[in-house]
Structures are given as structure tokens and as C-alpha cells.
CSV table of C-alpha atoms and ligand atoms in Angstrom, one decimal:
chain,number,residue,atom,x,y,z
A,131,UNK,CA,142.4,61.5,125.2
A,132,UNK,CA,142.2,59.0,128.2
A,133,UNK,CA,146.2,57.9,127.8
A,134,UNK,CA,149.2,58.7,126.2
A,135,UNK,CA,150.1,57.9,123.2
A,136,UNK,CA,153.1,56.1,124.5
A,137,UNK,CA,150.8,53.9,126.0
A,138,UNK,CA,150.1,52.0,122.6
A,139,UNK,CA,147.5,53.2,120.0
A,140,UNK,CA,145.4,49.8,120.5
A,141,UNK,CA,144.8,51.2,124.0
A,142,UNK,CA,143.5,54.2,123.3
A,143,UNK,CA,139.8,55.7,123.3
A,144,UNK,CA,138.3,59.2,123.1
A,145,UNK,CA,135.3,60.1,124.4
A,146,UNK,CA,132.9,62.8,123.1
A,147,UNK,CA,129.8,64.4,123.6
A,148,UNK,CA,127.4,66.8,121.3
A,149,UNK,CA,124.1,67.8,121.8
A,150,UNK,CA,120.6,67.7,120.5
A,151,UNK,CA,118.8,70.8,119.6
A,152,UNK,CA,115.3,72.1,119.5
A,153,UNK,CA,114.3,75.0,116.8
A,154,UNK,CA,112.6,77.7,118.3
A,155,UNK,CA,111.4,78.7,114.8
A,156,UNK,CA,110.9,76.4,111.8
A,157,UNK,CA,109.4,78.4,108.8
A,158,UNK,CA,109.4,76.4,105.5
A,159,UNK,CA,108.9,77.5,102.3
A,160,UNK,CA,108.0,75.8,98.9
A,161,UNK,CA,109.6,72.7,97.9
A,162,UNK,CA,112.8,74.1,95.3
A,163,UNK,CA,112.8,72.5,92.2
A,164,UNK,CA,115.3,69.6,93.3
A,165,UNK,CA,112.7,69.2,96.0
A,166,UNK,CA,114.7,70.6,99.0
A,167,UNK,CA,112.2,73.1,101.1
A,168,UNK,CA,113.9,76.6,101.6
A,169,UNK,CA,114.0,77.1,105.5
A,170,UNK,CA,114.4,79.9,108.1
A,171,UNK,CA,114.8,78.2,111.4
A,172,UNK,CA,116.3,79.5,114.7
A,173,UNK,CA,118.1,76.4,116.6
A,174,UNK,CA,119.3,76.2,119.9
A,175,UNK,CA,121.5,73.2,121.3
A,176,UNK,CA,120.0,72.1,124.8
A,177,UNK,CA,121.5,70.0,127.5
A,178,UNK,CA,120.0,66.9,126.0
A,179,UNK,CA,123.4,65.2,125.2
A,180,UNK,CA,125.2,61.8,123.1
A,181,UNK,CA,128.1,60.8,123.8
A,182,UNK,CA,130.4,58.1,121.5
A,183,UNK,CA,133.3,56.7,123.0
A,184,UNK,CA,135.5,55.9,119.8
A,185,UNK,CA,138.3,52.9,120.5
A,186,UNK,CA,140.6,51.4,117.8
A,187,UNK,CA,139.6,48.3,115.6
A,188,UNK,CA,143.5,47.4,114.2
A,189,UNK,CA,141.5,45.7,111.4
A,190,UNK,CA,140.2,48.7,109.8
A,191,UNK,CA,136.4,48.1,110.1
A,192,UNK,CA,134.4,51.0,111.9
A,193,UNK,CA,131.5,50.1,113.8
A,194,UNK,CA,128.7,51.2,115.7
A,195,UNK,CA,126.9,49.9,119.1
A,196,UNK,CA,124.3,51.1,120.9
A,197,UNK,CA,125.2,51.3,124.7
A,198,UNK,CA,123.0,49.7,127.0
A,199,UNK,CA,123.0,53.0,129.5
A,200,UNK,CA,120.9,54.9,126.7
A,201,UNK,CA,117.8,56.5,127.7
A,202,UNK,CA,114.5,54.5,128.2
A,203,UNK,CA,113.4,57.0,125.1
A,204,UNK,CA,115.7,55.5,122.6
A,205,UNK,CA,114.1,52.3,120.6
A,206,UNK,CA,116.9,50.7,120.2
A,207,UNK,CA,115.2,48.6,117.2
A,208,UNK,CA,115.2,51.8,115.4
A,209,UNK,CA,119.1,52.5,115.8
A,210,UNK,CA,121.2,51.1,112.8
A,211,UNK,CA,124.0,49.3,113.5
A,212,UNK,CA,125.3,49.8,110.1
A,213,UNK,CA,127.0,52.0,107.5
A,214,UNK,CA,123.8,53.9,107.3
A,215,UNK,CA,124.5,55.1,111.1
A,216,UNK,CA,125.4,59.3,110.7
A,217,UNK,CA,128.1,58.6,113.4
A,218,UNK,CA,129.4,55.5,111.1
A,219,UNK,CA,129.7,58.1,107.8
A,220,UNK,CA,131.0,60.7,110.1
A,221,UNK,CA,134.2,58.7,111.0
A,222,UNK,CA,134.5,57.7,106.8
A,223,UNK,CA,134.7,61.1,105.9
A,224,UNK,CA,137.5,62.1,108.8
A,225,UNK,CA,139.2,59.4,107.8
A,226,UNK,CA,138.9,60.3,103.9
A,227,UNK,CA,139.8,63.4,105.0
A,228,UNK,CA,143.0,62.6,106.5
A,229,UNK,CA,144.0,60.6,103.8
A,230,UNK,CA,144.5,57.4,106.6
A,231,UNK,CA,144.8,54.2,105.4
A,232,UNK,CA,141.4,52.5,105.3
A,233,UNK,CA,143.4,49.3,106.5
A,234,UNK,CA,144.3,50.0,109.8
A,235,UNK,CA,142.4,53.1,110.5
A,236,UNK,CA,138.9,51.0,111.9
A,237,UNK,CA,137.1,52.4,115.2
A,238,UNK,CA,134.4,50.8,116.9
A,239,UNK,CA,131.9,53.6,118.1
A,240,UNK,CA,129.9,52.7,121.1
A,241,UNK,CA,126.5,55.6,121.5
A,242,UNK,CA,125.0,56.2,124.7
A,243,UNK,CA,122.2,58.4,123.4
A,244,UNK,CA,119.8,60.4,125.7
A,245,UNK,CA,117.8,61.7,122.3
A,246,UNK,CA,114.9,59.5,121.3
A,247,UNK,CA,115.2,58.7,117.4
A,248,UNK,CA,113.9,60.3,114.5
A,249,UNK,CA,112.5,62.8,117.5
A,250,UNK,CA,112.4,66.1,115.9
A,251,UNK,CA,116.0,66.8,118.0
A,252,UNK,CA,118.6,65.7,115.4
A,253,UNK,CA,120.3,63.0,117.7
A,254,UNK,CA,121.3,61.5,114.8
A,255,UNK,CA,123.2,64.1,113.8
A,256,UNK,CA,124.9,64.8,117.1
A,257,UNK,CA,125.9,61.1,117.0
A,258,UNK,CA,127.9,62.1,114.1
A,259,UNK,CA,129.4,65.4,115.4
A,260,UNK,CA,130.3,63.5,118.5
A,261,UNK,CA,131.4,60.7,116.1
A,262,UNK,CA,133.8,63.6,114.3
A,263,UNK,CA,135.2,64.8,117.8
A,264,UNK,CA,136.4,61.8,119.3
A,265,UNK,CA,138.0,60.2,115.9
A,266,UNK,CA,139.9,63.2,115.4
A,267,UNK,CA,141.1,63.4,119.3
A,268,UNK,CA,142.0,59.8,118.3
A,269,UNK,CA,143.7,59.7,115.0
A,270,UNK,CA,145.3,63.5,115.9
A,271,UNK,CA,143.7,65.5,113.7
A,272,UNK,CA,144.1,68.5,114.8
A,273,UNK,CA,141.7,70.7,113.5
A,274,UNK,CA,139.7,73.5,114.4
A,275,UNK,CA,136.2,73.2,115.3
A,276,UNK,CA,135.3,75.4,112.2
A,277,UNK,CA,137.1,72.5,110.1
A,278,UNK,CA,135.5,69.9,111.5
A,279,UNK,CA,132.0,71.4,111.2
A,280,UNK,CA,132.7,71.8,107.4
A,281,UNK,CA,134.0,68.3,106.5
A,282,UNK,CA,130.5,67.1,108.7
A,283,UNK,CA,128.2,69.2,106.2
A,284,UNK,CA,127.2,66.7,103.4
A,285,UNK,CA,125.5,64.9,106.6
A,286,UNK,CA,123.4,67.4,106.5
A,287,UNK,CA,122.5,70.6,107.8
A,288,UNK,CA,122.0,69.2,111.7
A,289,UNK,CA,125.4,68.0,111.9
A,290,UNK,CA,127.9,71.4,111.5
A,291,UNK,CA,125.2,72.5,114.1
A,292,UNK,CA,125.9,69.7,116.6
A,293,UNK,CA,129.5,70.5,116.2
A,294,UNK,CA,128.8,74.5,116.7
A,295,UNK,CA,126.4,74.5,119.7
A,296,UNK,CA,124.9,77.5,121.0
A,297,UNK,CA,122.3,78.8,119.0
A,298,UNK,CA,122.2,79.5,115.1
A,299,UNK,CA,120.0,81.0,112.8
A,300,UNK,CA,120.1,78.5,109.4
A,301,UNK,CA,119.0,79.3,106.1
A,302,UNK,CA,118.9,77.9,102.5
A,303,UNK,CA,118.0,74.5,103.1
A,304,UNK,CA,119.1,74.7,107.0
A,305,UNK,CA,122.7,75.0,105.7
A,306,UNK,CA,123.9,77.9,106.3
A,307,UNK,CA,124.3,78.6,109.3
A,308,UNK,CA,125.3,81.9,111.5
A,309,UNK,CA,126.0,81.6,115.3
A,310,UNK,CA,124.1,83.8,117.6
A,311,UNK,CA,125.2,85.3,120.7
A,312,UNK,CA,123.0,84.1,122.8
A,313,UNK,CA,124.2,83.6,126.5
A,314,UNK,CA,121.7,83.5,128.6
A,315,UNK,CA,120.2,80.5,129.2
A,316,UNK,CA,116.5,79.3,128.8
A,317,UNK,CA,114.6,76.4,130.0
A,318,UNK,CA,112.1,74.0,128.5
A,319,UNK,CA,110.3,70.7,129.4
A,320,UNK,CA,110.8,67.9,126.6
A,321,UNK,CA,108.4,65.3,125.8
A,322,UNK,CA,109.7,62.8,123.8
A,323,UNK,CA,107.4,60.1,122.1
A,324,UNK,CA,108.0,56.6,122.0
A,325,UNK,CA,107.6,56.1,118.3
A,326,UNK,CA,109.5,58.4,115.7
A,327,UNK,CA,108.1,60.3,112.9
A,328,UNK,CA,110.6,60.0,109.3
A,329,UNK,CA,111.0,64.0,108.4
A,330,UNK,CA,110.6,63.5,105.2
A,331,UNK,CA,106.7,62.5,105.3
A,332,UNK,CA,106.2,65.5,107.6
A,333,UNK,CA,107.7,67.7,104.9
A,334,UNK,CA,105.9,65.9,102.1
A,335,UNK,CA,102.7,66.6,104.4
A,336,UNK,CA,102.9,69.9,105.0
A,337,UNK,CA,103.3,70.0,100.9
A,338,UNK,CA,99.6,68.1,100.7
A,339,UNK,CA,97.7,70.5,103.1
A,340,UNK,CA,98.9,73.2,101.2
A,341,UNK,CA,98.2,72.0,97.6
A,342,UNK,CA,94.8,71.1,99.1
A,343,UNK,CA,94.6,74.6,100.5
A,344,UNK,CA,94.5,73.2,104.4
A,345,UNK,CA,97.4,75.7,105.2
A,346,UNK,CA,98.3,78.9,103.8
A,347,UNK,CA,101.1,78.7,101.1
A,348,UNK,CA,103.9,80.8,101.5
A,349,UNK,CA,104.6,83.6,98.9
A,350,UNK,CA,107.9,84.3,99.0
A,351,UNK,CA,111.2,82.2,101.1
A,352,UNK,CA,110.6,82.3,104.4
A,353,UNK,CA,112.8,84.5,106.6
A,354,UNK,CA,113.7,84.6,110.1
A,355,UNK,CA,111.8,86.7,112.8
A,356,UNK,CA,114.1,89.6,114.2
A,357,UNK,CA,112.5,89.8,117.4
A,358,UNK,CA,112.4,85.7,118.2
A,359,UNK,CA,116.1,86.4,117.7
A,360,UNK,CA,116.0,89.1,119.9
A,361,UNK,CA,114.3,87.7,122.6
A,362,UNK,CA,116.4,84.2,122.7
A,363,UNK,CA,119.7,86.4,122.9
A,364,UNK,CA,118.6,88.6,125.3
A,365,UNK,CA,117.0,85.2,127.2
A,366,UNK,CA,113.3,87.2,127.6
A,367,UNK,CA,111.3,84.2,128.0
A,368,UNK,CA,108.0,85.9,128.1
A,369,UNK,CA,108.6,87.4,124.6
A,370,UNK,CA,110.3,84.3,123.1
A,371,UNK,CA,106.5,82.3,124.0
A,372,UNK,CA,104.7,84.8,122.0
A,373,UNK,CA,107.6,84.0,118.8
A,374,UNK,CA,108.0,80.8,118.6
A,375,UNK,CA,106.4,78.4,115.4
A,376,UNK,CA,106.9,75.7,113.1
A,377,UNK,CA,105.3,75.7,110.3
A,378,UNK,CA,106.3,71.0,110.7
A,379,UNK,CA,103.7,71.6,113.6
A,380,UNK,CA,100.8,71.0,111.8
A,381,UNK,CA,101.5,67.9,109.8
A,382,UNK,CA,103.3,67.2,112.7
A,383,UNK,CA,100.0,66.4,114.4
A,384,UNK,CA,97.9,65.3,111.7
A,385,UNK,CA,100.3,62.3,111.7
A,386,UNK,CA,100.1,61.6,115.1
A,387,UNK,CA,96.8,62.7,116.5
A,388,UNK,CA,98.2,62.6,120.6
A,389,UNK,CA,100.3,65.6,120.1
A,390,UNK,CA,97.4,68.3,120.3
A,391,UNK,CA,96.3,66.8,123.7
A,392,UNK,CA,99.9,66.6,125.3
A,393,UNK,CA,100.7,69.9,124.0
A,394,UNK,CA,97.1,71.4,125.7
A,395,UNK,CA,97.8,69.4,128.9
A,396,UNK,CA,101.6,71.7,128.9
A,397,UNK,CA,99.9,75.1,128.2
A,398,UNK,CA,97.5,74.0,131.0
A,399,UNK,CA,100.3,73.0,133.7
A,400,UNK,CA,102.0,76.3,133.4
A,401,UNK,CA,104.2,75.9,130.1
A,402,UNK,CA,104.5,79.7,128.8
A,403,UNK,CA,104.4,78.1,125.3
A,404,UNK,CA,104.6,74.5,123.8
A,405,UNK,CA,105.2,73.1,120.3
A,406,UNK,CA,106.7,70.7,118.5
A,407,UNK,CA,110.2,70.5,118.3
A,408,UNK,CA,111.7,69.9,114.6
A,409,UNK,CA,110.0,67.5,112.5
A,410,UNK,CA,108.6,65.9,116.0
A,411,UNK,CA,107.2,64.0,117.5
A,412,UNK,CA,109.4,65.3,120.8
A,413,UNK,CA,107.3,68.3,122.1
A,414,UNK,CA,109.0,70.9,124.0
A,415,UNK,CA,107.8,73.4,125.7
A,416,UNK,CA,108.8,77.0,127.1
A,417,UNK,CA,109.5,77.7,131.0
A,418,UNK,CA,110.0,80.7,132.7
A,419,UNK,CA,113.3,79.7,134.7
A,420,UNK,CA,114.7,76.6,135.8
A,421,UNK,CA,112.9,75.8,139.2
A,422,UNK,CA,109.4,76.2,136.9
A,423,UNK,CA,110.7,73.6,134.4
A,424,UNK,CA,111.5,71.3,136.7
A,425,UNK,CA,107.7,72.0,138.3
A,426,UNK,CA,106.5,71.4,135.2
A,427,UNK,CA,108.4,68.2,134.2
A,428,UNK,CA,106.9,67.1,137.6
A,429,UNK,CA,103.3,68.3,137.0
A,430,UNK,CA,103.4,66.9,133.0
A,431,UNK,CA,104.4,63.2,134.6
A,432,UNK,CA,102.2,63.1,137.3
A,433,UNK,CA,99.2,64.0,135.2
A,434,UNK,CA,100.3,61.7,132.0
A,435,UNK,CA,102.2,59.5,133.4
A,436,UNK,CA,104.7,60.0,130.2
A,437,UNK,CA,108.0,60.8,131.0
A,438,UNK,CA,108.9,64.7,130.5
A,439,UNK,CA,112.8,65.8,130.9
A,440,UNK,CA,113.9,69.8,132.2
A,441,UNK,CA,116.6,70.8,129.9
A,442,UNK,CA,118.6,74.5,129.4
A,443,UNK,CA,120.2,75.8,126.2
A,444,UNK,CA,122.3,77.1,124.8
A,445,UNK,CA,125.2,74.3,125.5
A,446,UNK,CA,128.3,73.7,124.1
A,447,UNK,CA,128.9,72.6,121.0
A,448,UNK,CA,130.8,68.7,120.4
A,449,UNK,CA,133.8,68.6,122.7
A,450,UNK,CA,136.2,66.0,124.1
A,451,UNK,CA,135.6,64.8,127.8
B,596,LIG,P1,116.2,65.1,111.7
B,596,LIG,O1,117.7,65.6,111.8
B,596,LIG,O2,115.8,64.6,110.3
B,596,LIG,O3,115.2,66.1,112.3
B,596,LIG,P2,115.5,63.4,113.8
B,596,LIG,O4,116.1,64.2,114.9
B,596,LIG,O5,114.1,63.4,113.7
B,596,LIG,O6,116.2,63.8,112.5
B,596,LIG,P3,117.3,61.2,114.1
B,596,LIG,O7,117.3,60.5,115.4
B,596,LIG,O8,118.5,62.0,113.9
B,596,LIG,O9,116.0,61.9,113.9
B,596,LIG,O10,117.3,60.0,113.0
B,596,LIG,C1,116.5,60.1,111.8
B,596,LIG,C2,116.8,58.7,111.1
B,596,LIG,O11,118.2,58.6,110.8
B,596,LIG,C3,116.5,57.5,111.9
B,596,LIG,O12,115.2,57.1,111.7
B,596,LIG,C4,117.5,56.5,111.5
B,596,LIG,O13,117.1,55.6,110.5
B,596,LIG,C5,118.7,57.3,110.9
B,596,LIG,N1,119.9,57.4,111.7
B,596,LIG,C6,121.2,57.3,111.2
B,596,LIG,N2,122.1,57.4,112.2
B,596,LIG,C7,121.4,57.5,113.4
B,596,LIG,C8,121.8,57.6,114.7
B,596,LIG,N3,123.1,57.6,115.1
B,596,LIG,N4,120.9,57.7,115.7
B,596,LIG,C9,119.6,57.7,115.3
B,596,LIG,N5,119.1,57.5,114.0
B,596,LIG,C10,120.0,57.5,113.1
């Protein structure tokens, strides 16, 4: 909190950041029969971070902006400034929560977001845990991180994760989610895209190629691969390049042709691995340490002229500033 309560509550602001994530491992099964896709995936939050400033609004309203110091990778045309925004229903459901009074209980939330949208990195999502943080610094909510991660998860399965940080293996439908101890940190080279792809047509793509027999269907729920896990808590880089997949890769590409051709000119500049990150279309792709990431961002922009961004993970989880 930036000033006393004394100070008056119409002065007051909280600031928060949470970051985005990559999955190491993405595999998908068959659609369930209420349609939701069984997942293993192995997630890691990485220093790609949001931040939401939350300040009172006496009359009640809570609203979103975009701030103008985002990154150059955010469309801001494709950021909703409505009820629709995660961060918006993140700060409804605190306040529900708390049982507040709708009436005087309004925040405006003001995003300075460094994830590009509908990217593949759930920057959405970390809009809302950040969302979570700083309205309960400001309304005193005091409760635990554990808490807050559970009244976040009807957002969906991104957001507890945001809140967490570090790195998690989920299951179910991404949902449940166990922490890893993974403490030593690993590097990778992002390459976000400047148009987004919606996950739900890369999910109902990778449904097609299989019904048409273009991909192999899975026979039983996928599971998540021991020695990926392994190798990301013991930070073996070498041994985490020959692990990692995503099954989203594939349709992933099909819908945006460019991503085999960046992804080739990674491998080629010295990237131990490459793929895409999430539902894409934000590529990452695997380093040996930090100085070779930062090469490599180098080496990707000079030959593409696309922007490419060095980031480490694990991180924190959301937190107050
Ligand atoms: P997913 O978690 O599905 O992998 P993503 O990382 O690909 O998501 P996000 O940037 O989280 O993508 O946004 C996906 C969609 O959610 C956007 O197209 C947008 O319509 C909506 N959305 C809601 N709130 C936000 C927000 N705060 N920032 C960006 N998009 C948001």
C-alpha cells in the first residue's frame, strides 16, 4: 500500500504485478463429453510481467484502462475495456467475496501489460491475479495467497497459476494444479506475434486433424512426463530441449503458416529447442544460460527484424510492489 490508511481511502492505490507463463509441456487429450480437453501440462511463470495499479472509484463502478507504457506487443484494439476484462471479473469476485458493498466498493484498474494478447502466455489471466492482489492490498483483505488463488479459479485454470508462480504441473482440465520445486532458473527467447490466435479454435483444430487422422489420437488421458519434470527442477537445460512438446503446436501452425519458419530460423541461431508456447502464437524457445539468450534475442532480431525478448523463470507468483 502506497499511504496510510489515515491518509484517506480516496487516496489510496495498490500496485501489483503477476506474471505470464510459458508451458514446457502441453499434452491434450480427447475432448470430455462437456467438451473440456483433459490436459497434462508443465507451466513455468517467466519474468514477462503485468502490472495493475488498482485506485478507488467512490461511486462503485470498477473499471479497466490500458496504460499507455504497455509493450509495443500488446494491440491495444484487442484489449477489452469492459466487464469481459479477466482483471475486471477478478475484482467482482473479491469484492463478492468480501461481502463489500457494491455501492462504494468501485476501483479503476489501470494494466500496463508486457504480454501480447491472446499470445499463448495467459496475460489475461495474470491481469486478473494481479487484479486480485492489489484489490485485496486495497480493500484489506487479508488473505493468504492460497485463498486468493482459490476464489480466482472459476477464471480459469491460468489464473490460481498467475497467483502461485513458480512452476506447476496441472491436470484435469489445467485445474489442478501442484507446485513444483523448481529453483533454478532457465532461460528462453520469446517471440511474440503481432496478431493473436483465440484458444479455442486451436483446440477445436487439433480435434479436426485428428478425426481426419492428420495426428495421432490419444488413447488414454494424457499424463505428465517424469523426466521433463525432472529436468526443469533440477534446471538441466540440455535434457529439458529433448522434453519439451505441445501437442497445440501443430494446429498452432496450421493456423498461422509463419510459425514453422521463425521457429527453424531459432533452432538455426543457436536455440537448444523452440516451440510454441500455449495455444500460441508467442514462440519461445530454450537457451542454455542467460548470456546465450540474450545472444540469441540479438541474433533472432537482427536476422528477422521481429522483436524477440530474453526472459528467466521461475518468478514469483502475484505480489504487492
Ligand atoms: P489463454 O489463457 O487462453 O492461453 P492467451 O494467453 O492466449 O489465453 P489472453 O491474452 O489471456 O490470451 O487473452 C485471451 C482473450 O481473453 C483475449 O482475446 C481477450 O478477448 C480476452 N481478455 C479478457 N481479459 C483480458 C486481459 N486483461 N488482457 C487480454 N485479454 C483479455
Amino acid at each position: 500500500m502506497s499511504q496510510p490508511a489515515t491518509t484517506g481511502r480516496l487516496f489510496r492505490h495498490a500496485t501489483a504485478q503477476a506474471p505470464g507463463k510459458v508451458n514446457l509441456s502441453l499434452r491434450v487429450g480427447a475432448p470430455r463429453a462437456d467438451g473440456y480437453h483433459p490436459v497434462a501440462s508443465v507451466y513455468l511463470a517467466v519474468s514477462m510481467i503485468e502490472e495493475v495499479t488498482a485506485t478507488p472509484r467512490s461511486e462503485g463502478e470498477i473499471t479497466v484502462a490500458l496504460s499507455e507504457s504497455s509493450s509495443a506487443f500488446v494491440d491495444p484494439d484487442a484489449f477489452p475495456v469492459d466487464s469481459s476484462n479477466l482483471a475486471v471479473k477478478a475484482a467482482v469476485r473479491l469484492r463478492e467475496h468480501l461481502e463489500l458493498d457494491p455501492a462504494e466498493h468501485g476501483v479503476h484498474l489501470e494494466i500496463t501489460k508486457q504480454v501480447p494478447v491472446a499470445g499463448g502466455m495467459g496475460g489475461g489471466s495474470a491481469d486478473a491475479a494481479a487484479a486480485l492482489v492489489a484489490c485485496a492490498a486495497l480493500w484489506d483483505a487479508g488473505l493468504s495467497r492460497q485463498a486468493l488463488a482459490e476464489i480466482s479459479a472459476p477464471l480459469g485454470a491460468d489464473v490460481p497459476f498467475a497467483v502461485m508462480g513458480g512452476a506447476a504441473v496441472g491436470l484435469g482440465v489445467g485445474d489442478e494444479l501442484t507446485p513444483l520445486l523448481a529453483r533454478h532458473p532457465l532461460h528462453f527467447v520469446l517471440v511474440p506475434a503481432t496478431t493473436g490466435l483465440a484458444t479455442p479454435q486451436v483446440y477445436g483444430l487439433l480435434d479436426r486433424l485428428r478425426e481426419e487422422e492428420a495426428l495421432p489420437v490419444p488413447e488414454s488421458d494424457p499424463e505428465v512426463d517424469r523426466e521433463l519434470v525432472q529436468a526443469l527442477t533440477t534446471g538441466n537445460a540440455e535434457e529439458l530441449a529433448l522434453l519439451i512438446a505441445n501437442d497445440l503446436q501443430v494446429p498452432a501452425a496450421t493456423m498461422v503458416p509463419e510459425l514453422s519458419g521463425m521457429l527453424d530460423i531459432g533452432l538455426e541461431e543457436g536455440a537448444l529447442a523452440g516451440q510454441v508456447s500455449g495455444s500460441g502464437p508467442t514462440l519461445m524457445f530454450l537457451a542454455r544460460n542467460a548470456e546465450e539468450s540474450f545472444q540469441l534475442a540479438t541474433r533472432i532480431e537482427d536476422r528477422t527484424g521481429v522483436a524477440a525478448v530474453a526472459v528467466h523463470g521461475p518468478v514469483h507468483g502475484a505480489r504487492v510492489l
